[in-house]
XYZ file of C-alpha atoms in Angstrom:
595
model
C -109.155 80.768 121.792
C -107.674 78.301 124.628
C -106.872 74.762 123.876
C -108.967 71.910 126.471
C -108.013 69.097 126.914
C -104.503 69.719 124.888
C -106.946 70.226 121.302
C -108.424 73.380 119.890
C -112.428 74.819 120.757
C -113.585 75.354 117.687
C -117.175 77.345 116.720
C -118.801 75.723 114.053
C -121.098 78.301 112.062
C -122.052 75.582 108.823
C -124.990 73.930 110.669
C -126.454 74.178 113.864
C -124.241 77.082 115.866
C -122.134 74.545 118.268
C -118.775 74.383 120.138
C -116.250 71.559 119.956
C -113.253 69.879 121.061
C -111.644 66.700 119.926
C -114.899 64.591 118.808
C -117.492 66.275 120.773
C -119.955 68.448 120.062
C -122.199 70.469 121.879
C -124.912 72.171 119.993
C -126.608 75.647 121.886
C -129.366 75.886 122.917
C -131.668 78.816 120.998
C -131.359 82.202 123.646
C -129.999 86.064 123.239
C -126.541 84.772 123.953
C -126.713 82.222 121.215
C -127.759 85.042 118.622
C -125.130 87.511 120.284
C -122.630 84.585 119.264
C -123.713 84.591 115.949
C -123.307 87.611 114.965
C -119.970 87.889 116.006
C -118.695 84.922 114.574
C -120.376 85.807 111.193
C -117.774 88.421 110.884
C -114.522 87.271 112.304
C -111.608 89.632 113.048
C -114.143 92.378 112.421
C -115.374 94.860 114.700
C -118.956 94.213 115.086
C -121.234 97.877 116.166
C -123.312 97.584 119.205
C -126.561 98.756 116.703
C -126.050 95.848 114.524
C -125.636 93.350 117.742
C -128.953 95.170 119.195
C -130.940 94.110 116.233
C -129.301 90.920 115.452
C -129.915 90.156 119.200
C -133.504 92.049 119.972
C -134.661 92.247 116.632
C -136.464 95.369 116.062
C -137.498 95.142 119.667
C -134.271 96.170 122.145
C -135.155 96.646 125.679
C -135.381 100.436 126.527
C -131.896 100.023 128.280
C -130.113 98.142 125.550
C -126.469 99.047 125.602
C -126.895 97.593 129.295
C -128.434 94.832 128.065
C -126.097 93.747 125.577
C -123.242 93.800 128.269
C -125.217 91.717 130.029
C -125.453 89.297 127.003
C -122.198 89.625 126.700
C -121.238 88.394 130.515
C -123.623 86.002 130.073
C -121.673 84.614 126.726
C -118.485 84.767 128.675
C -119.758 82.666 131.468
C -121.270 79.841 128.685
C -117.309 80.067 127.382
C -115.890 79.183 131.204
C -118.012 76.530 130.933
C -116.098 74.764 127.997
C -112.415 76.336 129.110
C -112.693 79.071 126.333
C -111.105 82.348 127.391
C -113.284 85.296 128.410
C -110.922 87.568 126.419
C -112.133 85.730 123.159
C -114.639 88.812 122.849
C -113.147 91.639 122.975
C -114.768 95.172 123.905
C -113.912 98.129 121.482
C -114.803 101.573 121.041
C -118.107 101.060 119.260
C -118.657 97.383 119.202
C -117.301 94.154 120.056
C -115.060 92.054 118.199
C -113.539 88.228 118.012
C -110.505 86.805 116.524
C -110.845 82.996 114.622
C -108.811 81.314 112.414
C -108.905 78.367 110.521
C -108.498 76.420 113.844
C -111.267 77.819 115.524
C -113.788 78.929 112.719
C -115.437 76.433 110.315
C -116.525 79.355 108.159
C -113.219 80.908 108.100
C -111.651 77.474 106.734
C -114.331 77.224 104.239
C -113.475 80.214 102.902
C -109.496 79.803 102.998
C -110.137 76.284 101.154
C -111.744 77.812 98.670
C -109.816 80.720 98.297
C -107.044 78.140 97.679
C -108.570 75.723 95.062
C -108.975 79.025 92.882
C -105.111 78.786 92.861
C -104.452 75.372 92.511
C -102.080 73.966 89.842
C -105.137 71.717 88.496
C -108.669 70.844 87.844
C -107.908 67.349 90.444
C -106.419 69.165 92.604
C -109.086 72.235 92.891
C -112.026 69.355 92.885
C -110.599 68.076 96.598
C -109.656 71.615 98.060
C -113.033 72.366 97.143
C -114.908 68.722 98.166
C -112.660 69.520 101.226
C -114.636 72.808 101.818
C -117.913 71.472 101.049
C -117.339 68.454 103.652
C -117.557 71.281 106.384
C -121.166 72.042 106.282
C -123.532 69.843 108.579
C -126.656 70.616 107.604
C -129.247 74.377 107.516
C -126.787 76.832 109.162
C -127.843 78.843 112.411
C -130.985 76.396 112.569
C -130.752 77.267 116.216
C -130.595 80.495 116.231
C -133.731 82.405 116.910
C -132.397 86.114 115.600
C -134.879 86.961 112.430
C -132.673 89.193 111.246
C -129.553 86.362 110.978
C -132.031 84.330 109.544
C -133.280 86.398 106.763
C -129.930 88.182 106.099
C -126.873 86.059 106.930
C -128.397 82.223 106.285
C -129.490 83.195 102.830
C -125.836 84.574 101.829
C -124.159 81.803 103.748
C -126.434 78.998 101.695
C -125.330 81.429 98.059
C -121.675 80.687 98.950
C -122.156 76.972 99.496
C -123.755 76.678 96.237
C -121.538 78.688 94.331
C -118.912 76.195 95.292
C -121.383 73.248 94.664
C -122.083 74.577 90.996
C -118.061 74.762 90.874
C -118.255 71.425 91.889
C -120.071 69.713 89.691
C -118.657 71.872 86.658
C -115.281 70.164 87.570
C -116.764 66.641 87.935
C -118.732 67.231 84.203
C -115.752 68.246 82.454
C -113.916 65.416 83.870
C -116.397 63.046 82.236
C -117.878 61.810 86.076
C -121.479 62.501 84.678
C -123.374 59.626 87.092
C -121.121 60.330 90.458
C -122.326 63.696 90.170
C -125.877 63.434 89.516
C -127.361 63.146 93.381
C -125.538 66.333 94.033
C -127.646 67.921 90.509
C -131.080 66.286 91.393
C -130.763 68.073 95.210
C -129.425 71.597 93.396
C -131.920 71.733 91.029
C -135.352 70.591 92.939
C -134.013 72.705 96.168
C -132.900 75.735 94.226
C -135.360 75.629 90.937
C -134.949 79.191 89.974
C -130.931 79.096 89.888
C -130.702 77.846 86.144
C -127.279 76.535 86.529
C -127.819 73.495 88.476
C -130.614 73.097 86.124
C -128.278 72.978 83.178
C -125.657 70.674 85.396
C -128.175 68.214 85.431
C -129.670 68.176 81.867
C -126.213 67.487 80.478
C -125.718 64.865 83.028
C -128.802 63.307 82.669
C -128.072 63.674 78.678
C -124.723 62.375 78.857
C -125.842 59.277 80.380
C -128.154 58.313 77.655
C -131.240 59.605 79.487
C -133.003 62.137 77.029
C -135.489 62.355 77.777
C -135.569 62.797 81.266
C -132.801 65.713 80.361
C -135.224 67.181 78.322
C -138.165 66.458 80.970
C -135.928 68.209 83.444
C -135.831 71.330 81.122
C -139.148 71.758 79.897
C -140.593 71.275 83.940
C -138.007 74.844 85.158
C -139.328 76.604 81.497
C -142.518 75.919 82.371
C -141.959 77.275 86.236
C -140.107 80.371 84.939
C -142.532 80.956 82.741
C -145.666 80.493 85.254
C -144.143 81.800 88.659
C -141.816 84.800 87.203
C -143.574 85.298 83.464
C -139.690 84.883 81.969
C -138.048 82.020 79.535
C -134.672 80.478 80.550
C -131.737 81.967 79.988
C -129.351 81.602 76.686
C -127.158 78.193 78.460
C -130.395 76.262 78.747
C -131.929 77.219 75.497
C -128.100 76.653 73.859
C -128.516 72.716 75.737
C -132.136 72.319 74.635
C -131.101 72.541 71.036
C -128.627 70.884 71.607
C -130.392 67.525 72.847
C -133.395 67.974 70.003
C -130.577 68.257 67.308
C -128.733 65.244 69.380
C -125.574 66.356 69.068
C -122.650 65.294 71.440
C -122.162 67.288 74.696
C -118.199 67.231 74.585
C -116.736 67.587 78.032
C -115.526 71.396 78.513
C -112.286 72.244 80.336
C -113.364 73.921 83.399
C -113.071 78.030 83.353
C -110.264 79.211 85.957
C -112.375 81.048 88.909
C -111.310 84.551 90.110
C -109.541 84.943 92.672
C -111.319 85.294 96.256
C -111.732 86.943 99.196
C -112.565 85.488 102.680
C -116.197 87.165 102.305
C -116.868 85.459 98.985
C -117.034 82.403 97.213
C -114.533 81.324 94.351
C -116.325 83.162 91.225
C -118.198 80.323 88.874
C -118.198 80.637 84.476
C -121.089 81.632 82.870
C -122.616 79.839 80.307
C -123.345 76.005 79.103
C -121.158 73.918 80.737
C -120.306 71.750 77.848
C -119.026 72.948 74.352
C -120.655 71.296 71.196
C -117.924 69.303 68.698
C -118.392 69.547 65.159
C -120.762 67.069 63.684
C -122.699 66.084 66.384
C -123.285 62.595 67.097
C -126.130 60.656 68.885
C -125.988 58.295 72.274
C -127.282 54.224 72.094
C -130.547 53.696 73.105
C -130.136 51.775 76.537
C -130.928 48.493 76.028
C -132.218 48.454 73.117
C -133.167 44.752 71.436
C -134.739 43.121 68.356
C -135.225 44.914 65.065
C -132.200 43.471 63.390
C -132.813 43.277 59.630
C -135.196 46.779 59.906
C -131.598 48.007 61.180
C -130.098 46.381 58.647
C -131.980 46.899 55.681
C -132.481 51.343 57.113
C -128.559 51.491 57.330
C -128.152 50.181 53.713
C -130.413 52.989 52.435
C -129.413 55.370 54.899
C -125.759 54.920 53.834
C -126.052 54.119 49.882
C -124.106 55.897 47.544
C -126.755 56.832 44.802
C -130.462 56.783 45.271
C -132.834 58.295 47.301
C -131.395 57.820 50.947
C -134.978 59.087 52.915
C -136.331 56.079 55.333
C -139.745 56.332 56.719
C -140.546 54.320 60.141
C -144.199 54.258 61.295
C -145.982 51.968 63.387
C -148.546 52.142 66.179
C -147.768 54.707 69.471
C -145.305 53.761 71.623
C -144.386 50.604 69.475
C -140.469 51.929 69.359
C -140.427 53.535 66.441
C -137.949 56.678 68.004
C -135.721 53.810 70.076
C -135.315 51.901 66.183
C -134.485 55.372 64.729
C -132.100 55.930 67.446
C -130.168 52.900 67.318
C -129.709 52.829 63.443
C -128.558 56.642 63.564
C -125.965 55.554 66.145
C -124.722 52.281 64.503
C -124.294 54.388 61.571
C -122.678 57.626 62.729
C -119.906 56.727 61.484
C -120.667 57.011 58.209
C -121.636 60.690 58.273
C -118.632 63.090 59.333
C -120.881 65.688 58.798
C -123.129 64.873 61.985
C -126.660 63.209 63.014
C -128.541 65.843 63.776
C -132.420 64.887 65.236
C -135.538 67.162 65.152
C -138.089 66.497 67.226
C -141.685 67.585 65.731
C -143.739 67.008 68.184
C -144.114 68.601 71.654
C -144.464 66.712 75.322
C -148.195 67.403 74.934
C -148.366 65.888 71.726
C -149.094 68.919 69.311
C -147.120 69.348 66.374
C -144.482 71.922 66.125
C -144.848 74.552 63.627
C -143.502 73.971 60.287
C -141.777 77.420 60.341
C -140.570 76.522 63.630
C -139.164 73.075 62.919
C -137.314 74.783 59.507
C -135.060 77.412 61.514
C -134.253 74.630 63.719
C -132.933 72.324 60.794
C -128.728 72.672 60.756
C -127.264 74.462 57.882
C -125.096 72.644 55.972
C -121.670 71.987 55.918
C -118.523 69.888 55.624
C -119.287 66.549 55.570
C -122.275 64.192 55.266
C -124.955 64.204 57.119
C -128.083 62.754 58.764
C -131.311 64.425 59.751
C -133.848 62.319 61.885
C -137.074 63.871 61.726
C -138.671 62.401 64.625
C -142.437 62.098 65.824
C -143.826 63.867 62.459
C -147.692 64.593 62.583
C -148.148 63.526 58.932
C -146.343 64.110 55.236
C -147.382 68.367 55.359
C -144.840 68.534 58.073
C -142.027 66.798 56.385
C -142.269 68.132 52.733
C -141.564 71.194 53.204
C -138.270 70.611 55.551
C -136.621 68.069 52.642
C -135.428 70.765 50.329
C -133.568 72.615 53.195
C -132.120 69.018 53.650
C -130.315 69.268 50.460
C -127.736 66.068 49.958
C -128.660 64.795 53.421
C -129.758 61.072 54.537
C -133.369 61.349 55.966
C -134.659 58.935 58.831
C -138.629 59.925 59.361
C -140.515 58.550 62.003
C -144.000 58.856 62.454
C -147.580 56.927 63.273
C -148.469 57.604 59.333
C -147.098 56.124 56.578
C -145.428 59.294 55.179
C -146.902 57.644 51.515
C -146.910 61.115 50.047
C -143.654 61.925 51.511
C -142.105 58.269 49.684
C -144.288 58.965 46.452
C -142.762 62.458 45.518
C -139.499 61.885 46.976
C -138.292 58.166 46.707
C -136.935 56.348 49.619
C -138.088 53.491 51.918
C -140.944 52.584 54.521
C -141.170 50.275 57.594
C -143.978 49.658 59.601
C -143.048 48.467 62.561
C -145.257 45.400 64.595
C -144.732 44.408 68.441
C -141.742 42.432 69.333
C -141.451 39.217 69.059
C -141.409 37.297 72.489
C -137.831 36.551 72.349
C -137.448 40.293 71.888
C -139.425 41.419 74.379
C -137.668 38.913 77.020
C -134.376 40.313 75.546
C -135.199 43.892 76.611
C -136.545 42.820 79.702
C -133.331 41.532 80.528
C -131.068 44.792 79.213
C -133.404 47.039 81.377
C -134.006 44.674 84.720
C -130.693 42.980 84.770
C -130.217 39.719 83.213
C -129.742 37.747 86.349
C -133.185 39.154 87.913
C -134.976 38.268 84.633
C -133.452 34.048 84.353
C -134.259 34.050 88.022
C -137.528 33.894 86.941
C -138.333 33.409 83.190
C -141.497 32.265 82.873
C -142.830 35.567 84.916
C -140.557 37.366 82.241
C -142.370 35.727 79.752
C -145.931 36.797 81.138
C -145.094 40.279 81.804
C -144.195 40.720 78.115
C -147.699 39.134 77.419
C -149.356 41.253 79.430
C -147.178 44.209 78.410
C -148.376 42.938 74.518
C -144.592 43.242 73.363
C -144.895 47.274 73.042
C -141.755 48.873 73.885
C -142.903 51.945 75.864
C -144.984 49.316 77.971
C -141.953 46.943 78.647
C -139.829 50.036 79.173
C -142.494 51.250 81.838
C -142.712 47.702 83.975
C -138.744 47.459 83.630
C -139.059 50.864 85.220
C -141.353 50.030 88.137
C -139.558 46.815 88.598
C -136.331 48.845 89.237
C -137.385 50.860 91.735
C -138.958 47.615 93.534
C -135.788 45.774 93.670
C -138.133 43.519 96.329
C -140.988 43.094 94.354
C -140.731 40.090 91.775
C -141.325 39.493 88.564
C -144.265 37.579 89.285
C -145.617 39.715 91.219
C -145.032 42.606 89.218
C -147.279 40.723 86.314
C -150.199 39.682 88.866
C -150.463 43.572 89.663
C -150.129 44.636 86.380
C -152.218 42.323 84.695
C -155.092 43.625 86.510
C -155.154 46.738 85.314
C -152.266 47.454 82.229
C -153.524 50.604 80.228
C -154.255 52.330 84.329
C -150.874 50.479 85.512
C -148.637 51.105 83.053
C -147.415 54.867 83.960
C -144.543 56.158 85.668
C -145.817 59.743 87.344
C -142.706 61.532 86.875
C -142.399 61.490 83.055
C -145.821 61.643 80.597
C -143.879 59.969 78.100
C -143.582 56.674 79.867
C -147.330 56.605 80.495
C -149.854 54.406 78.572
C -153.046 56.429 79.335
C -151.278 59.619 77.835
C -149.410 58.468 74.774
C -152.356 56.514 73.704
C -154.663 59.121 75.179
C -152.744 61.473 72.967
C -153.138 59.634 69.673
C -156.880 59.212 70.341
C -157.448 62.614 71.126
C -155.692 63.257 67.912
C -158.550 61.924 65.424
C -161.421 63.216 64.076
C -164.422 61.872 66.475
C -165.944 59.437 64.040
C -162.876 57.469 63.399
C -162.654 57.713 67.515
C -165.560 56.176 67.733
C -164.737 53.799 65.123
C -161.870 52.869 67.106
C -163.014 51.987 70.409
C -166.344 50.479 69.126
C -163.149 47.971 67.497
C -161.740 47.427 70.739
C -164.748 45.986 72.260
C -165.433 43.228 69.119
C -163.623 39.527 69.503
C -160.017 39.631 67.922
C -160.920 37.304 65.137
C -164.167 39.156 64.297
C -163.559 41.120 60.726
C -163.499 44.801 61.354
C -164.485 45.187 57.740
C -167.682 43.433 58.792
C -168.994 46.896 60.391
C -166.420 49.496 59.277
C -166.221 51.081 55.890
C -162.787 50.756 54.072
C -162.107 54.634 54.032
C -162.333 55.207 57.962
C -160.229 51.593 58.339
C -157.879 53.169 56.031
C -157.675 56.214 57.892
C -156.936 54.171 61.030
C -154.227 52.523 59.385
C -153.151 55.455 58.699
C -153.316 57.404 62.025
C -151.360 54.007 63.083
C -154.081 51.974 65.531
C -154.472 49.323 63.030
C -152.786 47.220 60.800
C -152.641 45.338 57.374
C -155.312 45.872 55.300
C -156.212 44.558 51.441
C -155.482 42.239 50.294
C -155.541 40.643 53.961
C -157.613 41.425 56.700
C -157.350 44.491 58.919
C -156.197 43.621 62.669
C -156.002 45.499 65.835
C -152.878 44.807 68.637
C -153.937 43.345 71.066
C -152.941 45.783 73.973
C -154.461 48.858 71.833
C -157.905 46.339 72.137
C -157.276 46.167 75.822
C -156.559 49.779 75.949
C -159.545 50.443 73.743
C -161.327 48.766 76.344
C -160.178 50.724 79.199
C -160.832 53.848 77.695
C -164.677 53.192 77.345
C -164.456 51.905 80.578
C -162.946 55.011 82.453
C -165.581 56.905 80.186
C -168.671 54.899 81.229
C -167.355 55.582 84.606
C -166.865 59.184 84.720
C -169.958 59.278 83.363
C -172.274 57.861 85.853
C -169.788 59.469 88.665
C -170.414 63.139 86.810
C -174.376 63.868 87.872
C -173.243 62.278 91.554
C -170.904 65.090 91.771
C -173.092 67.634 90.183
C -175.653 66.792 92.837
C -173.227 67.026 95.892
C -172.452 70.500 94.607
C -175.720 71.662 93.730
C -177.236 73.998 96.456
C -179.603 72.932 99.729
C-alpha cells in the first residue's frame, strides 16, 4: 500500500466497500471489480484460490473462459488503484490464487480485529470497555452494501455482522456490570428488536430496563421474545432469561456482576462473550421505588406498622378498583420497609399479562424457601381468597402484603391481618404525580390544565400514568391540549400501544370480561344511570355485593353503593363500542356475502 498525498490509502470493509486518504472517502461503485476487491480484502495476508474468486465474482455463473476473465478483473482492479496512487503490486499473483497484504493502516477489518484482540488482554474492565468502543467506532453502517456478489452477501456479511455483535454483547456486559444501566439502553433496544432470536441482547435489556425501575416494560420485553420463540421456532427461552424472569416476579435485586474475562482471540474471530445471566442475584432480594409515586401516606403508614409488628398477624390485604394503584401502593410500602426484613422482599405475581390467574400449583413452587432472616412476600394481582390460602402456610413466619380487586375477607377471617380499600386520589395527589412523571416545571407552567387532566383522568393511577406517558413523548404538545384531546374520548384515549398494561380498554376490558354475564350486565346498565341515582333502586343487594366484591363499586350498607366516576364513563364507552360493532357487524356480513 503507497502513501498519497504523504497519508496512508486505506480499504474500509465495515460499511459500504470504499477507499480513503486523509478525510476523503470514495465509496465504489457496485461492478465485478468491486466484488473481486472484496473478496480479497475479506481475507488479508491470505492467499485467496482463483475458484473461490470465480464464484465470489460470477456467482454460480463464470463466463466459459473464466481464468481469463478474472485476469481481466484483476487489470481492471489495478487500473481503479492508479487512479487513487495505490500500487499495482498491492495484489499479488500466486500459484493458485491471488493474494493482498493489509495491516492495521490499511484495513479497517484488520484493526477491528487487533482492537479487540487487545481489550481481551487489557489490565481492566475501563480499559477493555474503550479498546473495544474503539473497535466498534469503526463500522459505518451494513457492510459490503455495495457489493453485488450473492455469495459475499449471504456468506461473509452475515459472519462479519456475528463479530460486531459479539463485541456489542461484550459491550454492554461491561457497561451493566459497571452500573451504566440507562447509557446503555439505545445500544439494547437496537440489539434486541434487530436481532430478536439472539437471547442475549434480550437479557441485556431486561436487566437494564429492570434496573432502572421499569418492570414492567423488562418483563414486557421478555414475555414479547417467549412468545416469538415459542410461535416462530416452537422453543422456550433459554435458562439466563428464565433465571431473570424469576428474578423480576420474585423482585429481587439484580446486583451488578463483574464482567467474565473473554478468551483470547484470533484475527478471524471475535473476543469470546460469558454465558449466562448477566447479573448475579444477592441474598435477600430487595425491591426498586415505584417512579414517582405520590399520595397514600397514612395507608403506607398504617401497612408498614403491621407489616413490621413484632407479634400479631402481620398479613395486609390491598384491594380497590382496576388500575386504581393498588400494585404501585404495595410497591412503595415493600420498599420503604426493606429494611426491616434481612431476609428479602420477595413478590409473586398471580396473574398473567392477559389477565388469567396463574395456577395455584404454579404460583406455590415459585414461592422462596425460607431462610436466614425475615422476610416479605407480596402476593400481587390475586384472583380471589382460593388463590392465596393455600400459599400462606408455605409462608411460614413471613410478613404478607396481598393485593387484589377482592376483599380477600376469607383470607382476613381465617388468618388475621389487615384490609385497605383503596379510592382515587385526591386532586392534590393526582397533580403531585403529574408532576413526578411530566416534570414539575412542565406541570406549574400550566396548572390549571394539570388540574383538568386529572379530572378527566378521574384521579386513577394507571390513567394519570398513561397521559404522563403520552405527554412525554409530545414534549410539544401541552397540557391543555393534551386534556382537550383526551377528554373527548378517555376510556378509547387512554392506551399506550406498546404495553397492554398501560391501556384503559384492556385492564378494564379484562376485569369485565372476568364476571359472570349477569353481574356484566348489571354493571354497565349502572354506568348509564345519573351518579346520584341509587343503584339499590334497580339492583338486588347480592349482585351489588358481588360487584363490590369483583372491585367496580364501592361502599355499601350502611351507606349507599357508588360507582367512580371514570368506571361510569368507561361503562359508557363500552356499550357504546358494543352498540357500534353491532350495527357495523351485518354491514360487513353483507359486503362478504356472495353476488
Amino acid at each position: 500500500m503507497s502513501r498519497h498525498g504523504g497519508s496512508v490509502i486505506r480499504f474500509q470493509l465495515l460499511g459500504p466497500l470504499s477507499i480513503a486518504h486523509g478525510p476523503e472517502t470514495v465509496v465504489l461503485k457496485p461492478s465485478k471489480p468491486t466484488s473481486l476487491l472484496a473478496a480479497l480484502l475479506l481475507h488479508p495476508g491470505v492467499v485467496v484460490s482463483t475458484t473461490y474468486l470465480l464464484r465470489a465474482v460470477w456467482d454460480e455463473e463464470p463466463p466459459a473462459t473464466a481464468r481469463a476473465a478474472l485476469q481481466t478483473c484483476v487489470l481492471r482492479l489495478r487500473r481503479l488503484f492508479a487512479k487513487y496512487g495505490i500500487s499495482a503490486t498491492t495484489i499479488e499473483a500466486v500459484p493458485g490464487g491471488y493474494r493482498m497484504h493489509n495491516d492495521t493502516e490499511t484495513l479497517d477489518l484488520v484493526l477491528f480485529r487487533t482492537r479487540t484482540a487487545q481489550a481481551a488482554s487489557a489490565a481492566g474492565p475501563g480499559e477493555e470497555l474503550y479498546r473495544l468502543r474503539e473497535a466498534l467506532s469503526l463500522w459505518r453502517g451494513q457492510p459490503l452494501a455495495n457489493v453485488a456478489s450473492r455469495m459475499l452477501q449471504q456468506d461473509a456479511v452475515p459472519a462479519l455482522e456475528q463479530e460486531r455483535l459479539r463485541v456489542l454483547e461484550r459491550v454492554c456486559d461491561l457497561e451493566l456490570a459497571a452500573g451504566n444501566c440507562h447509557q446503555v439502553l439505545v445500544d439494547l433496544y437496537e440489539g434486541a428488536r434487530r436481532h430478536p432470536v439472539r437471547e442475549r441482547f434480550t437479557e441485556q435489556l431486561v436487566e437494564a430496563l429492570y434496573r432502572t425501575g421499569r418492570q414492567a416494560e423488562a418483563l414486557a420485553e421478555y414475555r414479547t421474545v417467549r412468545d416469538r420463540l415459542r410461535d416462530e421456532l416452537g422453543i422456550d427461552p433459554g435458562p439466563g432469561l428464565r433465571r431473570l424472569e424469576l428474578a423480576i416476579l420474585r423482585a429481587e435485586d439484580l446486583a451488578p456482576a463483574p464482567p467474565e474475562p473473554p478468551r483470547a482471540v484470533t484475527t478471524a474471530e471475535a473476543p469470546a462473550l460469558p454465558a449466562g445471566a448477566a447479573a448475579t442475584v444477592r441474598p435477600g432480594p430487595t425491591v426498586l421505588p415505584v417512579p414517582a409515586f405520590a399520595g397514600r401516606e397514612s395507608d403506607r403508614a398504617a401497612m408498614a406498622a403491621r407489616l413490621t409488628a413484632a407479634d400479631g398477624p402481620r398479613l395486609v390485604v390491598v384491594s380497590g378498583a382496576p388500575g386504581i394503584g393498588k400494585s404501585a401502593l404495595a410497591r412503595q410500602t415493600a420498599y420503604e420497609v426493606q429494611e426491616c426484613f434481612p431476609g428479602g422482599v420477595f413478590t409473586l405475581h398471580l396473574a398473567r399479562p392477559d389477565g388469567t390467574a396463574v395456577p395455584v400449583e404454579e404460583a406455590a413452587r415459585l414461592l422462596p424457601e425460607p431462610g436466614a432472616g425475615r422476610r416479605l412476600i407480596v402476593l400481587d394481582g390475586a384472583a380471589g381468597a382460593w388463590q392465596v390460602l393455600p400459599l400462606l402456610p408455605a409462608a411460614g413466619d413471613a410478613s404478607v402484603l396481598v393485593t387484589s380487586r377482592r376483599g380477600l375477607a376469607a383470607v382476613v377471617a381465617t388468618h388475621g391481618g389487615s384490609v385497605y380499600r383503596l379510592d382515587v386520589l385526591r386532586p392534590a395527589e393526582a397533580y403531585g404525580l403529574l408532576a413526578g412523571l411530566v416534570g414539575a416545571e412542565r406541570i406549574a407552567a400550566e396548572p390549571a390544565a394539570a388540574r383538568r387532566l386529572a379530572t378527566v383522568c378521574g384521579h386513577f393511577p394507571l390513567a394519570l400514568r398513561i397521559a404522563a406517558g403520552r405527554l412525554l413523548t409530545r414534549p410539544g404538545l401541552s397540557v391543555a391540549d393534551g386534556a382537550a384531546w383526551l377528554a373527548e374520548d378517555p376510556p378509547g384515549r387512554l392506551a399506550l400501544a406498546e404495553d397492554a398494561r398501560l391501556s384503559v380498554p384492556e385492564v378494564l376490558g379484562q376485569a369485565l370480561d372476568g364476571l359472570a354475564p349477569e353481574l356484566r350486565e348489571a354493571f354497565l346498565r349502572l354506568g348509564e344511570r345519573a351518579a346520584d341515582d341509587d343503584p339499590s333502586a334497580e339492583e338486588s343487594e347480592s349482585v351489588l355485593e358481588q360487584l363490590v366484591e369483583a372491585g367496580l363499586l364501592e361502599d355499601g350498607p350502611p351507606g349507599p353503593y357508588r360507582l367512580h366516576d371514570f368506571l361510569r364513563i368507561y361503562a359508557r364507552w363500552h356499550v357504546r363500542m358494543r352498540k357500534t360493532a353491532a350495527v357495523a357487524a351485518p354491514t360487513a356480513t353483507a359486503a362478504a356475502a356472495p353476488r
